[in-house]
Amino acid sequence: MSVPQYRKAAAVALVAGLGLSLTACSTKGDDKDSTAGGKVTITVDCQPVGAQKELLKNWNDDVAEFQKQNPDIIIKSVSVGEQCNNPPDFTARLAGGTVTDVFYGYMTDLQQVLDSGQAMDITQYANKDTIPTWDSVDPALKEVFTDGGKLYAVPVKNYSMGLVYNKALFQQAGLDVNNPPKTWADVRTAAKKISALGNGIAGYSEYSAGNTGGWHFTSLLYSQGGRMLTEDGKKADFNNAQGKQVLQNIKDMRYGDNSMGSRQLLQWGDLLTNAGAGKVGMFIGAPDATQAIVSQFQGKFQDWAMSPLPGQDAAAKGTLGGGEGYFFKKDLTPEQVKAGMKWIAYQKLTPGKGQFDYVRAKPQNYPVGLPQPLLFANGSEAQKQELELRKANANVDTANFALFEATPVPIKGEPRNAQAVYAVLDAAMSGVLTNPNSNIDALLKTAEEKVNQLLAAES
Amino acid sequence: MAITTVPETPRKPGRPPSPYSARPQRTSLGRKVRDNLTGHTFLIGAVLCFVVFSWYPMIRGIMMSFQRTRRGETTWVGWDNYSRIIADPSFWTAWQNTFYFTVLALVLGYAVPFFVAIMLNEFRHAKGYLRILVYLPVMLPPASALFLFKFYAYDPSEAGLFNAILKALHLPTSQWMQSPEMTMPAMVVASTWMNMGGAVLIYLASLQNIPGELYEAAELDGAGIWRRIRHVTIPQTRLILALLAMLQIVATMQLFIEPLILANGAGAEDSATSVAYLIYQHGFFQNDLNGAAALGVIMLVVLAGFSAVYVRLTAKQD
């Protein structure tokens, strides 16, 4: 072959190859096989990643057992790394249309999922036939995933915030581990004693970056009896005495008492890293914060206990609740939706199975005995079963969470467009944590204006 | 290899072309393509790649900036996204922060590599080793470099590297990234350290192209080092200086990774919020991809404006 001919052939092959690969890229998956051979196939996400060997084995065992019980359903599990707890990753998948048939989302994600047009109205499918424990699921959680009277997701996890404290540091500081702080004055006193231990230990630690500052501001505001938005959800409602008190408490501890350590602008993992290293006396968090401290940040379960969220002068008037659920992709067939419901029922909502398989979890490095997930309504049959199983198989000291469980604080849900609102409030939190001359009135006024603009743009 | 000859196309009868005509004869597009079929076939691949991976996403982004998606329905909303984004109080904060960073980066990140290059150029020995040493930070992944600064150099306690140095010199320590006033200067220092090596090498290459006779002549005329730099080095490297200034402006205005890592995003009281970070916030945390697209287009226009100014200035210089 002469050189010019060779070059022509190479060019044609290049163009043909490129064209073919582009065609391949644009070819969507063959949806027809979703019911091939009388079997229904569904893709589900949040399969544990390879590094989580035991969790992955548990998941695969559950899939195998479920498919044995339901031979007409094929579960295709997808592991998407951080997608299941990383908002930017989730947003990218949603925008790119690459979410699985049954996909995980936070309670705060409902509006975002609806806007993307990818969620299916599952009102007619969610019932006792598809999910045997459906009537036991807390109605308040179903309400969170309901919009315009239509249900869009099945709740699978719920939490509420309390005061997480380090028993070892309490003991070192001469504090009573069985009598943790109940008011913010108590928190300040304890924090001062703990930070006096030195060695870079913060008596109390707080978030102010990555939207987590706004998240905690909300919980602290609820503890004061406040609310983030007006009743109709159209305006900010935190620029008032209660909001000022929240920031004042933090500013007083940071610069008045010097009991919050020097490093600020913390986001989720930063605080827990410090906590795992034994450098944090107290912080507010959900029960699974202790799980993260142990499994990801080398802490010890026996060091950590929880009590109810402190109030200003007495018990807290409210606390923040949140959680997760599973959505269903819009174009699924009724058979696929029902199959997805059955899978979620098996893996997430059946005492003794999946996430509630405490017998299996007990010998593994996975905590049993934490006061969550709070999925089932008080007094319901499923709740009784789940509590009995939890008690019988606990591998963490449930006494560490007894105060938190025995003194429930009224739970309030997250505000509309929560992540955006939290991002705005990060600046207010970072203001009082990094600037001794910060003007609380100005910080709240700016945040109020920003949130009002956000909400106006949303409507 | 066979040598092929193209047979001459028979001329149509008529008036012969004037021997004084300077205008070349037109050939049809089809003929041009046929004449260089191989080249054009290769070109299709390149153009397809650009269309699919560069131009289409840009055009799609511009379209999205005029659309709004709600409940899966996409509608055209004109300039709504733009007016909404401009009304966002963080919009001006982000531009202010970004311009501040750019100006600081021009003063520090632009001038320092130039003078480092001049110094390196003056060394007679160990030039190669010195170049490697200067270039080393560029090889460190930016995220790793920034984490070094965040947890080691900018530690706000007295154990932090910079605070330890300040303390040893009996100077007041700083909160670094936790101080709204120090956020930008601290980010520029880190950014300059990370990126200086590449610019230094380019300057060095440019400096070595300056004829030695010019310096000799200047020295004979009694010019000291500053006059040699002013009257020989700078004029001789002006095109490279202008190009790198332009690249510096374009790169620094897209400030993103520094606030994301050093300041965990917005920083103390929004002091680190850059335009690129605001785009990320809108797109991925505020469920506002259309607003993010509008902000991206605004940024594109501003950077295109800077580029146009650069092209004009350098054209005049030429």
mmCIF file with all atom_site columns, C-alpha atoms in Angstrom, chain A residues 50-236:
data_model
loop_
_atom_site.group_PDB
_atom_site.id
_atom_site.type_symbol
_atom_site.label_atom_id
_atom_site.label_alt_id
_atom_site.label_comp_id
_atom_site.label_asym_id
_atom_site.label_entity_id
_atom_site.label_seq_id
_atom_site.pdbx_PDB_ins_code
_atom_site.Cartn_x
_atom_site.Cartn_y
_atom_site.Cartn_z
_atom_site.occupancy
_atom_site.B_iso_or_equiv
_atom_site.pdbx_formal_charge
_atom_site.auth_seq_id
_atom_site.auth_comp_id
_atom_site.auth_asym_id
_atom_site.auth_atom_id
_atom_site.pdbx_PDB_model_num
ATOM 1   C CA . GLY A 1 50  ? -15.462 -2.880  47.891 1.00 0.00 ? 50  GLY A CA 1
ATOM 2   C CA . ALA A 1 51  ? -13.452 -1.541  50.821 1.00 0.00 ? 51  ALA A CA 1
ATOM 3   C CA . GLN A 1 52  ? -16.417 -2.125  53.153 1.00 0.00 ? 52  GLN A CA 1
ATOM 4   C CA . LYS A 1 53  ? -16.031 -5.893  52.965 1.00 0.00 ? 53  LYS A CA 1
ATOM 5   C CA . GLU A 1 54  ? -18.512 -6.952  55.629 1.00 0.00 ? 54  GLU A CA 1
ATOM 6   C CA . LEU A 1 55  ? -21.162 -4.462  54.594 1.00 0.00 ? 55  LEU A CA 1
ATOM 7   C CA . LEU A 1 56  ? -20.747 -5.493  50.968 1.00 0.00 ? 56  LEU A CA 1
ATOM 8   C CA . LYS A 1 57  ? -21.066 -9.162  51.887 1.00 0.00 ? 57  LYS A CA 1
ATOM 9   C CA . ASN A 1 58  ? -24.200 -8.419  53.907 1.00 0.00 ? 58  ASN A CA 1
ATOM 10  C CA . TRP A 1 59  ? -25.679 -6.549  50.954 1.00 0.00 ? 59  TRP A CA 1
ATOM 11  C CA . ASN A 1 60  ? -24.855 -9.325  48.486 1.00 0.00 ? 60  ASN A CA 1
ATOM 12  C CA . ASP A 1 61  ? -26.298 -11.928 50.857 1.00 0.00 ? 61  ASP A CA 1
ATOM 13  C CA . ASP A 1 62  ? -29.477 -9.867  51.117 1.00 0.00 ? 62  ASP A CA 1
ATOM 14  C CA . VAL A 1 63  ? -29.729 -9.604  47.331 1.00 0.00 ? 63  VAL A CA 1
ATOM 15  C CA . ALA A 1 64  ? -29.256 -13.364 46.964 1.00 0.00 ? 64  ALA A CA 1
ATOM 16  C CA . GLU A 1 65  ? -31.813 -14.171 49.645 1.00 0.00 ? 65  GLU A CA 1
ATOM 17  C CA . PHE A 1 66  ? -34.312 -11.656 48.274 1.00 0.00 ? 66  PHE A CA 1
ATOM 18  C CA . GLN A 1 67  ? -33.995 -13.043 44.753 1.00 0.00 ? 67  GLN A CA 1
ATOM 19  C CA . LYS A 1 68  ? -34.444 -16.567 46.129 1.00 0.00 ? 68  LYS A CA 1
ATOM 20  C CA . GLN A 1 69  ? -37.677 -15.471 47.771 1.00 0.00 ? 69  GLN A CA 1
ATOM 21  C CA . ASN A 1 70  ? -38.707 -13.509 44.665 1.00 0.00 ? 70  ASN A CA 1
ATOM 22  C CA . PRO A 1 71  ? -37.461 -15.495 41.672 1.00 0.00 ? 71  PRO A CA 1
ATOM 23  C CA . ASP A 1 72  ? -39.220 -13.154 39.254 1.00 0.00 ? 72  ASP A CA 1
ATOM 24  C CA . ILE A 1 73  ? -37.123 -10.128 40.359 1.00 0.00 ? 73  ILE A CA 1
ATOM 25  C CA . ILE A 1 74  ? -33.519 -9.395  39.385 1.00 0.00 ? 74  ILE A CA 1
ATOM 26  C CA . ILE A 1 75  ? -31.674 -6.794  41.486 1.00 0.00 ? 75  ILE A CA 1
ATOM 27  C CA . LYS A 1 76  ? -28.786 -5.038  39.785 1.00 0.00 ? 76  LYS A CA 1
ATOM 28  C CA . SER A 1 77  ? -26.836 -3.250  42.496 1.00 0.00 ? 77  SER A CA 1
ATOM 29  C CA . VAL A 1 78  ? -24.790 -0.196  41.734 1.00 0.00 ? 78  VAL A CA 1
ATOM 30  C CA . SER A 1 79  ? -22.035 1.110   43.942 1.00 0.00 ? 79  SER A CA 1
ATOM 31  C CA . VAL A 1 80  ? -21.563 4.793   43.316 1.00 0.00 ? 80  VAL A CA 1
ATOM 32  C CA . GLY A 1 81  ? -18.960 5.578   45.919 1.00 0.00 ? 81  GLY A CA 1
ATOM 33  C CA . GLU A 1 82  ? -19.828 8.727   47.771 1.00 0.00 ? 82  GLU A CA 1
ATOM 34  C CA . GLN A 1 83  ? -23.039 9.368   45.875 1.00 0.00 ? 83  GLN A CA 1
ATOM 35  C CA . CYS A 1 84  ? -25.135 8.162   48.772 1.00 0.00 ? 84  CYS A CA 1
ATOM 36  C CA . ASN A 1 85  ? -23.923 10.842  51.135 1.00 0.00 ? 85  ASN A CA 1
ATOM 37  C CA . ASN A 1 86  ? -22.382 13.487  48.919 1.00 0.00 ? 86  ASN A CA 1
ATOM 38  C CA . PRO A 1 87  ? -24.804 16.210  47.736 1.00 0.00 ? 87  PRO A CA 1
ATOM 39  C CA . PRO A 1 88  ? -22.691 17.486  44.777 1.00 0.00 ? 88  PRO A CA 1
ATOM 40  C CA . ASP A 1 89  ? -22.272 13.960  43.450 1.00 0.00 ? 89  ASP A CA 1
ATOM 41  C CA . PHE A 1 90  ? -25.995 13.330  43.789 1.00 0.00 ? 90  PHE A CA 1
ATOM 42  C CA . THR A 1 91  ? -26.825 16.591  41.986 1.00 0.00 ? 91  THR A CA 1
ATOM 43  C CA . ALA A 1 92  ? -24.523 15.660  39.108 1.00 0.00 ? 92  ALA A CA 1
ATOM 44  C CA . ARG A 1 93  ? -26.150 12.252  38.681 1.00 0.00 ? 93  ARG A CA 1
ATOM 45  C CA . LEU A 1 94  ? -29.608 13.743  38.863 1.00 0.00 ? 94  LEU A CA 1
ATOM 46  C CA . ALA A 1 95  ? -28.780 16.437  36.319 1.00 0.00 ? 95  ALA A CA 1
ATOM 47  C CA . GLY A 1 96  ? -27.079 13.912  34.061 1.00 0.00 ? 96  GLY A CA 1
ATOM 48  C CA . GLY A 1 97  ? -30.013 11.504  34.244 1.00 0.00 ? 97  GLY A CA 1
ATOM 49  C CA . THR A 1 98  ? -27.808 8.667   35.484 1.00 0.00 ? 98  THR A CA 1
ATOM 50  C CA . VAL A 1 99  ? -29.602 7.817   38.716 1.00 0.00 ? 99  VAL A CA 1
ATOM 51  C CA . THR A 1 100 ? -30.616 4.191   39.148 1.00 0.00 ? 100 THR A CA 1
ATOM 52  C CA . ASP A 1 101 ? -34.231 2.935   38.886 1.00 0.00 ? 101 ASP A CA 1
ATOM 53  C CA . VAL A 1 102 ? -34.577 3.088   42.666 1.00 0.00 ? 102 VAL A CA 1
ATOM 54  C CA . PHE A 1 103 ? -32.370 5.841   44.016 1.00 0.00 ? 103 PHE A CA 1
ATOM 55  C CA . TYR A 1 104 ? -31.375 7.211   47.381 1.00 0.00 ? 104 TYR A CA 1
ATOM 56  C CA . GLY A 1 105 ? -31.868 10.805  48.479 1.00 0.00 ? 105 GLY A CA 1
ATOM 57  C CA . TYR A 1 106 ? -31.928 12.966  51.605 1.00 0.00 ? 106 TYR A CA 1
ATOM 58  C CA . MET A 1 107 ? -35.208 14.285  52.958 1.00 0.00 ? 107 MET A CA 1
ATOM 59  C CA . THR A 1 108 ? -33.923 17.701  51.907 1.00 0.00 ? 108 THR A CA 1
ATOM 60  C CA . ASP A 1 109 ? -33.631 16.538  48.292 1.00 0.00 ? 109 ASP A CA 1
ATOM 61  C CA . LEU A 1 110 ? -37.338 16.229  47.490 1.00 0.00 ? 110 LEU A CA 1
ATOM 62  C CA . GLN A 1 111 ? -37.652 19.604  45.729 1.00 0.00 ? 111 GLN A CA 1
ATOM 63  C CA . GLN A 1 112 ? -34.467 19.049  43.763 1.00 0.00 ? 112 GLN A CA 1
ATOM 64  C CA . VAL A 1 113 ? -35.612 15.618  42.605 1.00 0.00 ? 113 VAL A CA 1
ATOM 65  C CA . LEU A 1 114 ? -39.031 16.985  41.634 1.00 0.00 ? 114 LEU A CA 1
ATOM 66  C CA . ASP A 1 115 ? -37.446 19.833  39.689 1.00 0.00 ? 115 ASP A CA 1
ATOM 67  C CA . SER A 1 116 ? -35.322 17.389  37.757 1.00 0.00 ? 116 SER A CA 1
ATOM 68  C CA . GLY A 1 117 ? -38.534 15.684  36.672 1.00 0.00 ? 117 GLY A CA 1
ATOM 69  C CA . GLN A 1 118 ? -37.100 12.260  37.458 1.00 0.00 ? 118 GLN A CA 1
ATOM 70  C CA . ALA A 1 119 ? -39.260 11.114  40.361 1.00 0.00 ? 119 ALA A CA 1
ATOM 71  C CA . MET A 1 120 ? -42.400 9.042   40.039 1.00 0.00 ? 120 MET A CA 1
ATOM 72  C CA . ASP A 1 121 ? -45.566 9.536   42.042 1.00 0.00 ? 121 ASP A CA 1
ATOM 73  C CA . ILE A 1 122 ? -45.659 6.291   44.055 1.00 0.00 ? 122 ILE A CA 1
ATOM 74  C CA . THR A 1 123 ? -48.776 7.040   46.124 1.00 0.00 ? 123 THR A CA 1
ATOM 75  C CA . GLN A 1 124 ? -50.769 4.164   44.645 1.00 0.00 ? 124 GLN A CA 1
ATOM 76  C CA . TYR A 1 125 ? -47.951 1.654   45.067 1.00 0.00 ? 125 TYR A CA 1
ATOM 77  C CA . ALA A 1 126 ? -46.909 2.257   48.675 1.00 0.00 ? 126 ALA A CA 1
ATOM 78  C CA . ASN A 1 127 ? -49.158 0.065   50.790 1.00 0.00 ? 127 ASN A CA 1
ATOM 79  C CA . LYS A 1 128 ? -49.227 -3.074  52.927 1.00 0.00 ? 128 LYS A CA 1
ATOM 80  C CA . ASP A 1 129 ? -49.129 -5.335  49.867 1.00 0.00 ? 129 ASP A CA 1
ATOM 81  C CA . THR A 1 130 ? -45.770 -4.031  48.670 1.00 0.00 ? 130 THR A CA 1
ATOM 82  C CA . ILE A 1 131 ? -44.365 -3.019  52.091 1.00 0.00 ? 131 ILE A CA 1
ATOM 83  C CA . PRO A 1 132 ? -45.806 -5.165  54.900 1.00 0.00 ? 132 PRO A CA 1
ATOM 84  C CA . THR A 1 133 ? -44.712 -2.705  57.634 1.00 0.00 ? 133 THR A CA 1
ATOM 85  C CA . TRP A 1 134 ? -45.987 0.376   55.767 1.00 0.00 ? 134 TRP A CA 1
ATOM 86  C CA . ASP A 1 135 ? -48.700 1.168   58.329 1.00 0.00 ? 135 ASP A CA 1
ATOM 87  C CA . SER A 1 136 ? -46.070 1.199   61.072 1.00 0.00 ? 136 SER A CA 1
ATOM 88  C CA . VAL A 1 137 ? -43.835 3.738   59.326 1.00 0.00 ? 137 VAL A CA 1
ATOM 89  C CA . ASP A 1 138 ? -44.048 7.104   61.082 1.00 0.00 ? 138 ASP A CA 1
ATOM 90  C CA . PRO A 1 139 ? -46.615 9.194   59.165 1.00 0.00 ? 139 PRO A CA 1
ATOM 91  C CA . ALA A 1 140 ? -44.500 12.321  59.754 1.00 0.00 ? 140 ALA A CA 1
ATOM 92  C CA . LEU A 1 141 ? -41.710 10.777  57.670 1.00 0.00 ? 141 LEU A CA 1
ATOM 93  C CA . LYS A 1 142 ? -44.085 9.932   54.834 1.00 0.00 ? 142 LYS A CA 1
ATOM 94  C CA . GLU A 1 143 ? -45.254 13.542  54.964 1.00 0.00 ? 143 GLU A CA 1
ATOM 95  C CA . VAL A 1 144 ? -41.694 14.790  54.418 1.00 0.00 ? 144 VAL A CA 1
ATOM 96  C CA . PHE A 1 145 ? -41.566 12.971  51.073 1.00 0.00 ? 145 PHE A CA 1
ATOM 97  C CA . THR A 1 146 ? -45.066 14.123  50.075 1.00 0.00 ? 146 THR A CA 1
ATOM 98  C CA . ASP A 1 147 ? -45.712 17.074  47.791 1.00 0.00 ? 147 ASP A CA 1
ATOM 99  C CA . GLY A 1 148 ? -49.163 18.195  46.672 1.00 0.00 ? 148 GLY A CA 1
ATOM 100 C CA . GLY A 1 149 ? -50.705 15.114  48.254 1.00 0.00 ? 149 GLY A CA 1
ATOM 101 C CA . LYS A 1 150 ? -48.456 12.766  46.273 1.00 0.00 ? 150 LYS A CA 1
ATOM 102 C CA . LEU A 1 151 ? -45.805 10.512  47.776 1.00 0.00 ? 151 LEU A CA 1
ATOM 103 C CA . TYR A 1 152 ? -42.442 10.445  45.995 1.00 0.00 ? 152 TYR A CA 1
ATOM 104 C CA . ALA A 1 153 ? -40.148 8.351   48.195 1.00 0.00 ? 153 ALA A CA 1
ATOM 105 C CA . VAL A 1 154 ? -40.134 5.651   50.842 1.00 0.00 ? 154 VAL A CA 1
ATOM 106 C CA . PRO A 1 155 ? -38.394 6.782   54.056 1.00 0.00 ? 155 PRO A CA 1
ATOM 107 C CA . VAL A 1 156 ? -35.659 4.396   55.212 1.00 0.00 ? 156 VAL A CA 1
ATOM 108 C CA . LYS A 1 157 ? -33.793 6.327   57.914 1.00 0.00 ? 157 LYS A CA 1
ATOM 109 C CA . ASN A 1 158 ? -34.543 9.081   60.390 1.00 0.00 ? 158 ASN A CA 1
ATOM 110 C CA . TYR A 1 159 ? -32.519 10.878  63.040 1.00 0.00 ? 159 TYR A CA 1
ATOM 111 C CA . SER A 1 160 ? -32.757 13.710  65.519 1.00 0.00 ? 160 SER A CA 1
ATOM 112 C CA . MET A 1 161 ? -30.016 15.810  67.057 1.00 0.00 ? 161 MET A CA 1
ATOM 113 C CA . GLY A 1 162 ? -28.783 15.792  70.641 1.00 0.00 ? 162 GLY A CA 1
ATOM 114 C CA . LEU A 1 163 ? -25.658 16.619  72.628 1.00 0.00 ? 163 LEU A CA 1
ATOM 115 C CA . VAL A 1 164 ? -22.815 14.169  71.931 1.00 0.00 ? 164 VAL A CA 1
ATOM 116 C CA . TYR A 1 165 ? -20.164 14.175  74.655 1.00 0.00 ? 165 TYR A CA 1
ATOM 117 C CA . ASN A 1 166 ? -16.885 12.479  75.400 1.00 0.00 ? 166 ASN A CA 1
ATOM 118 C CA . LYS A 1 167 ? -17.127 10.591  78.702 1.00 0.00 ? 167 LYS A CA 1
ATOM 119 C CA . ALA A 1 168 ? -13.372 10.159  79.004 1.00 0.00 ? 168 ALA A CA 1
ATOM 120 C CA . LEU A 1 169 ? -12.773 13.919  78.777 1.00 0.00 ? 169 LEU A CA 1
ATOM 121 C CA . PHE A 1 170 ? -15.677 14.571  81.157 1.00 0.00 ? 170 PHE A CA 1
ATOM 122 C CA . GLN A 1 171 ? -14.015 12.332  83.719 1.00 0.00 ? 171 GLN A CA 1
ATOM 123 C CA . GLN A 1 172 ? -10.608 13.942  83.220 1.00 0.00 ? 172 GLN A CA 1
ATOM 124 C CA . ALA A 1 173 ? -12.173 17.365  83.707 1.00 0.00 ? 173 ALA A CA 1
ATOM 125 C CA . GLY A 1 174 ? -13.927 16.236  86.889 1.00 0.00 ? 174 GLY A CA 1
ATOM 126 C CA . LEU A 1 175 ? -17.412 16.395  85.374 1.00 0.00 ? 175 LEU A CA 1
ATOM 127 C CA . ASP A 1 176 ? -20.238 13.964  86.114 1.00 0.00 ? 176 ASP A CA 1
ATOM 128 C CA . VAL A 1 177 ? -20.695 11.740  83.043 1.00 0.00 ? 177 VAL A CA 1
ATOM 129 C CA . ASN A 1 178 ? -24.179 10.802  84.233 1.00 0.00 ? 178 ASN A CA 1
ATOM 130 C CA . ASN A 1 179 ? -25.268 14.401  84.546 1.00 0.00 ? 179 ASN A CA 1
ATOM 131 C CA . PRO A 1 180 ? -24.372 16.084  81.249 1.00 0.00 ? 180 PRO A CA 1
ATOM 132 C CA . PRO A 1 181 ? -25.257 19.733  80.526 1.00 0.00 ? 181 PRO A CA 1
ATOM 133 C CA . LYS A 1 182 ? -28.955 20.507  80.222 1.00 0.00 ? 182 LYS A CA 1
ATOM 134 C CA . THR A 1 183 ? -28.763 24.229  79.444 1.00 0.00 ? 183 THR A CA 1
ATOM 135 C CA . TRP A 1 184 ? -26.334 26.432  77.511 1.00 0.00 ? 184 TRP A CA 1
ATOM 136 C CA . ALA A 1 185 ? -25.004 27.822  80.777 1.00 0.00 ? 185 ALA A CA 1
ATOM 137 C CA . ASP A 1 186 ? -24.155 24.237  81.760 1.00 0.00 ? 186 ASP A CA 1
ATOM 138 C CA . VAL A 1 187 ? -22.537 23.660  78.360 1.00 0.00 ? 187 VAL A CA 1
ATOM 139 C CA . ARG A 1 188 ? -20.343 26.745  78.826 1.00 0.00 ? 188 ARG A CA 1
ATOM 140 C CA . THR A 1 189 ? -19.261 25.686  82.298 1.00 0.00 ? 189 THR A CA 1
ATOM 141 C CA . ALA A 1 190 ? -18.408 22.159  81.152 1.00 0.00 ? 190 ALA A CA 1
ATOM 142 C CA . ALA A 1 191 ? -16.652 23.400  78.005 1.00 0.00 ? 191 ALA A CA 1
ATOM 143 C CA . LYS A 1 192 ? -14.412 25.703  80.038 1.00 0.00 ? 192 LYS A CA 1
ATOM 144 C CA . LYS A 1 193 ? -13.376 22.859  82.330 1.00 0.00 ? 193 LYS A CA 1
ATOM 145 C CA . ILE A 1 194 ? -12.678 20.521  79.430 1.00 0.00 ? 194 ILE A CA 1
ATOM 146 C CA . SER A 1 195 ? -10.679 23.060  77.413 1.00 0.00 ? 195 SER A CA 1
ATOM 147 C CA . ALA A 1 196 ? -8.667  23.792  80.562 1.00 0.00 ? 196 ALA A CA 1
ATOM 148 C CA . LEU A 1 197 ? -7.208  20.298  80.118 1.00 0.00 ? 197 LEU A CA 1
ATOM 149 C CA . GLY A 1 198 ? -5.056  21.891  77.401 1.00 0.00 ? 198 GLY A CA 1
ATOM 150 C CA . ASN A 1 199 ? -3.329  19.856  74.708 1.00 0.00 ? 199 ASN A CA 1
ATOM 151 C CA . GLY A 1 200 ? -5.471  21.507  72.012 1.00 0.00 ? 200 GLY A CA 1
ATOM 152 C CA . ILE A 1 201 ? -8.730  20.075  73.359 1.00 0.00 ? 201 ILE A CA 1
ATOM 153 C CA . ALA A 1 202 ? -11.889 22.019  72.535 1.00 0.00 ? 202 ALA A CA 1
ATOM 154 C CA . GLY A 1 203 ? -14.561 21.909  75.225 1.00 0.00 ? 203 GLY A CA 1
ATOM 155 C CA . TYR A 1 204 ? -17.279 22.365  72.641 1.00 0.00 ? 204 TYR A CA 1
ATOM 156 C CA . SER A 1 205 ? -16.898 22.260  68.863 1.00 0.00 ? 205 SER A CA 1
ATOM 157 C CA . GLU A 1 206 ? -19.103 23.628  66.129 1.00 0.00 ? 206 GLU A CA 1
ATOM 158 C CA . TYR A 1 207 ? -19.392 23.612  62.332 1.00 0.00 ? 207 TYR A CA 1
ATOM 159 C CA . SER A 1 208 ? -19.200 26.632  60.038 1.00 0.00 ? 208 SER A CA 1
ATOM 160 C CA . ALA A 1 209 ? -18.429 25.365  56.504 1.00 0.00 ? 209 ALA A CA 1
ATOM 161 C CA . GLY A 1 210 ? -19.736 23.093  53.760 1.00 0.00 ? 210 GLY A CA 1
ATOM 162 C CA . ASN A 1 211 ? -23.389 23.870  54.667 1.00 0.00 ? 211 ASN A CA 1
ATOM 163 C CA . THR A 1 212 ? -22.953 22.140  58.026 1.00 0.00 ? 212 THR A CA 1
ATOM 164 C CA . GLY A 1 213 ? -22.826 25.465  59.886 1.00 0.00 ? 213 GLY A CA 1
ATOM 165 C CA . GLY A 1 214 ? -26.315 26.319  58.682 1.00 0.00 ? 214 GLY A CA 1
ATOM 166 C CA . TRP A 1 215 ? -27.470 22.801  59.488 1.00 0.00 ? 215 TRP A CA 1
ATOM 167 C CA . HIS A 1 216 ? -26.395 23.154  63.115 1.00 0.00 ? 216 HIS A CA 1
ATOM 168 C CA . PHE A 1 217 ? -27.661 26.740  63.346 1.00 0.00 ? 217 PHE A CA 1
ATOM 169 C CA . THR A 1 218 ? -31.086 25.330  62.463 1.00 0.00 ? 218 THR A CA 1
ATOM 170 C CA . SER A 1 219 ? -30.969 22.739  65.220 1.00 0.00 ? 219 SER A CA 1
ATOM 171 C CA . LEU A 1 220 ? -29.782 25.319  67.763 1.00 0.00 ? 220 LEU A CA 1
ATOM 172 C CA . LEU A 1 221 ? -32.515 27.710  66.665 1.00 0.00 ? 221 LEU A CA 1
ATOM 173 C CA . TYR A 1 222 ? -35.122 24.979  67.137 1.00 0.00 ? 222 TYR A CA 1
ATOM 174 C CA . SER A 1 223 ? -33.740 24.387  70.632 1.00 0.00 ? 223 SER A CA 1
ATOM 175 C CA . GLN A 1 224 ? -34.519 28.048  71.356 1.00 0.00 ? 224 GLN A CA 1
ATOM 176 C CA . GLY A 1 225 ? -38.082 27.534  70.121 1.00 0.00 ? 225 GLY A CA 1
ATOM 177 C CA . GLY A 1 226 ? -37.436 29.376  66.865 1.00 0.00 ? 226 GLY A CA 1
ATOM 178 C CA . ARG A 1 227 ? -38.031 28.465  63.261 1.00 0.00 ? 227 ARG A CA 1
ATOM 179 C CA . MET A 1 228 ? -36.056 29.039  60.098 1.00 0.00 ? 228 MET A CA 1
ATOM 180 C CA . LEU A 1 229 ? -38.888 30.164  57.828 1.00 0.00 ? 229 LEU A CA 1
ATOM 181 C CA . THR A 1 230 ? -42.289 31.746  58.292 1.00 0.00 ? 230 THR A CA 1
ATOM 182 C CA . GLU A 1 231 ? -45.358 29.501  58.420 1.00 0.00 ? 231 GLU A CA 1
ATOM 183 C CA . ASP A 1 232 ? -45.966 29.806  54.680 1.00 0.00 ? 232 ASP A CA 1
ATOM 184 C CA . GLY A 1 233 ? -42.291 29.068  53.980 1.00 0.00 ? 233 GLY A CA 1
ATOM 185 C CA . LYS A 1 234 ? -41.859 32.243  51.930 1.00 0.00 ? 234 LYS A CA 1
ATOM 186 C CA . LYS A 1 235 ? -39.624 34.330  54.195 1.00 0.00 ? 235 LYS A CA 1
ATOM 187 C CA . ALA A 1 236 ? -36.706 33.848  56.557 1.00 0.00 ? 236 ALA A CA 1
#
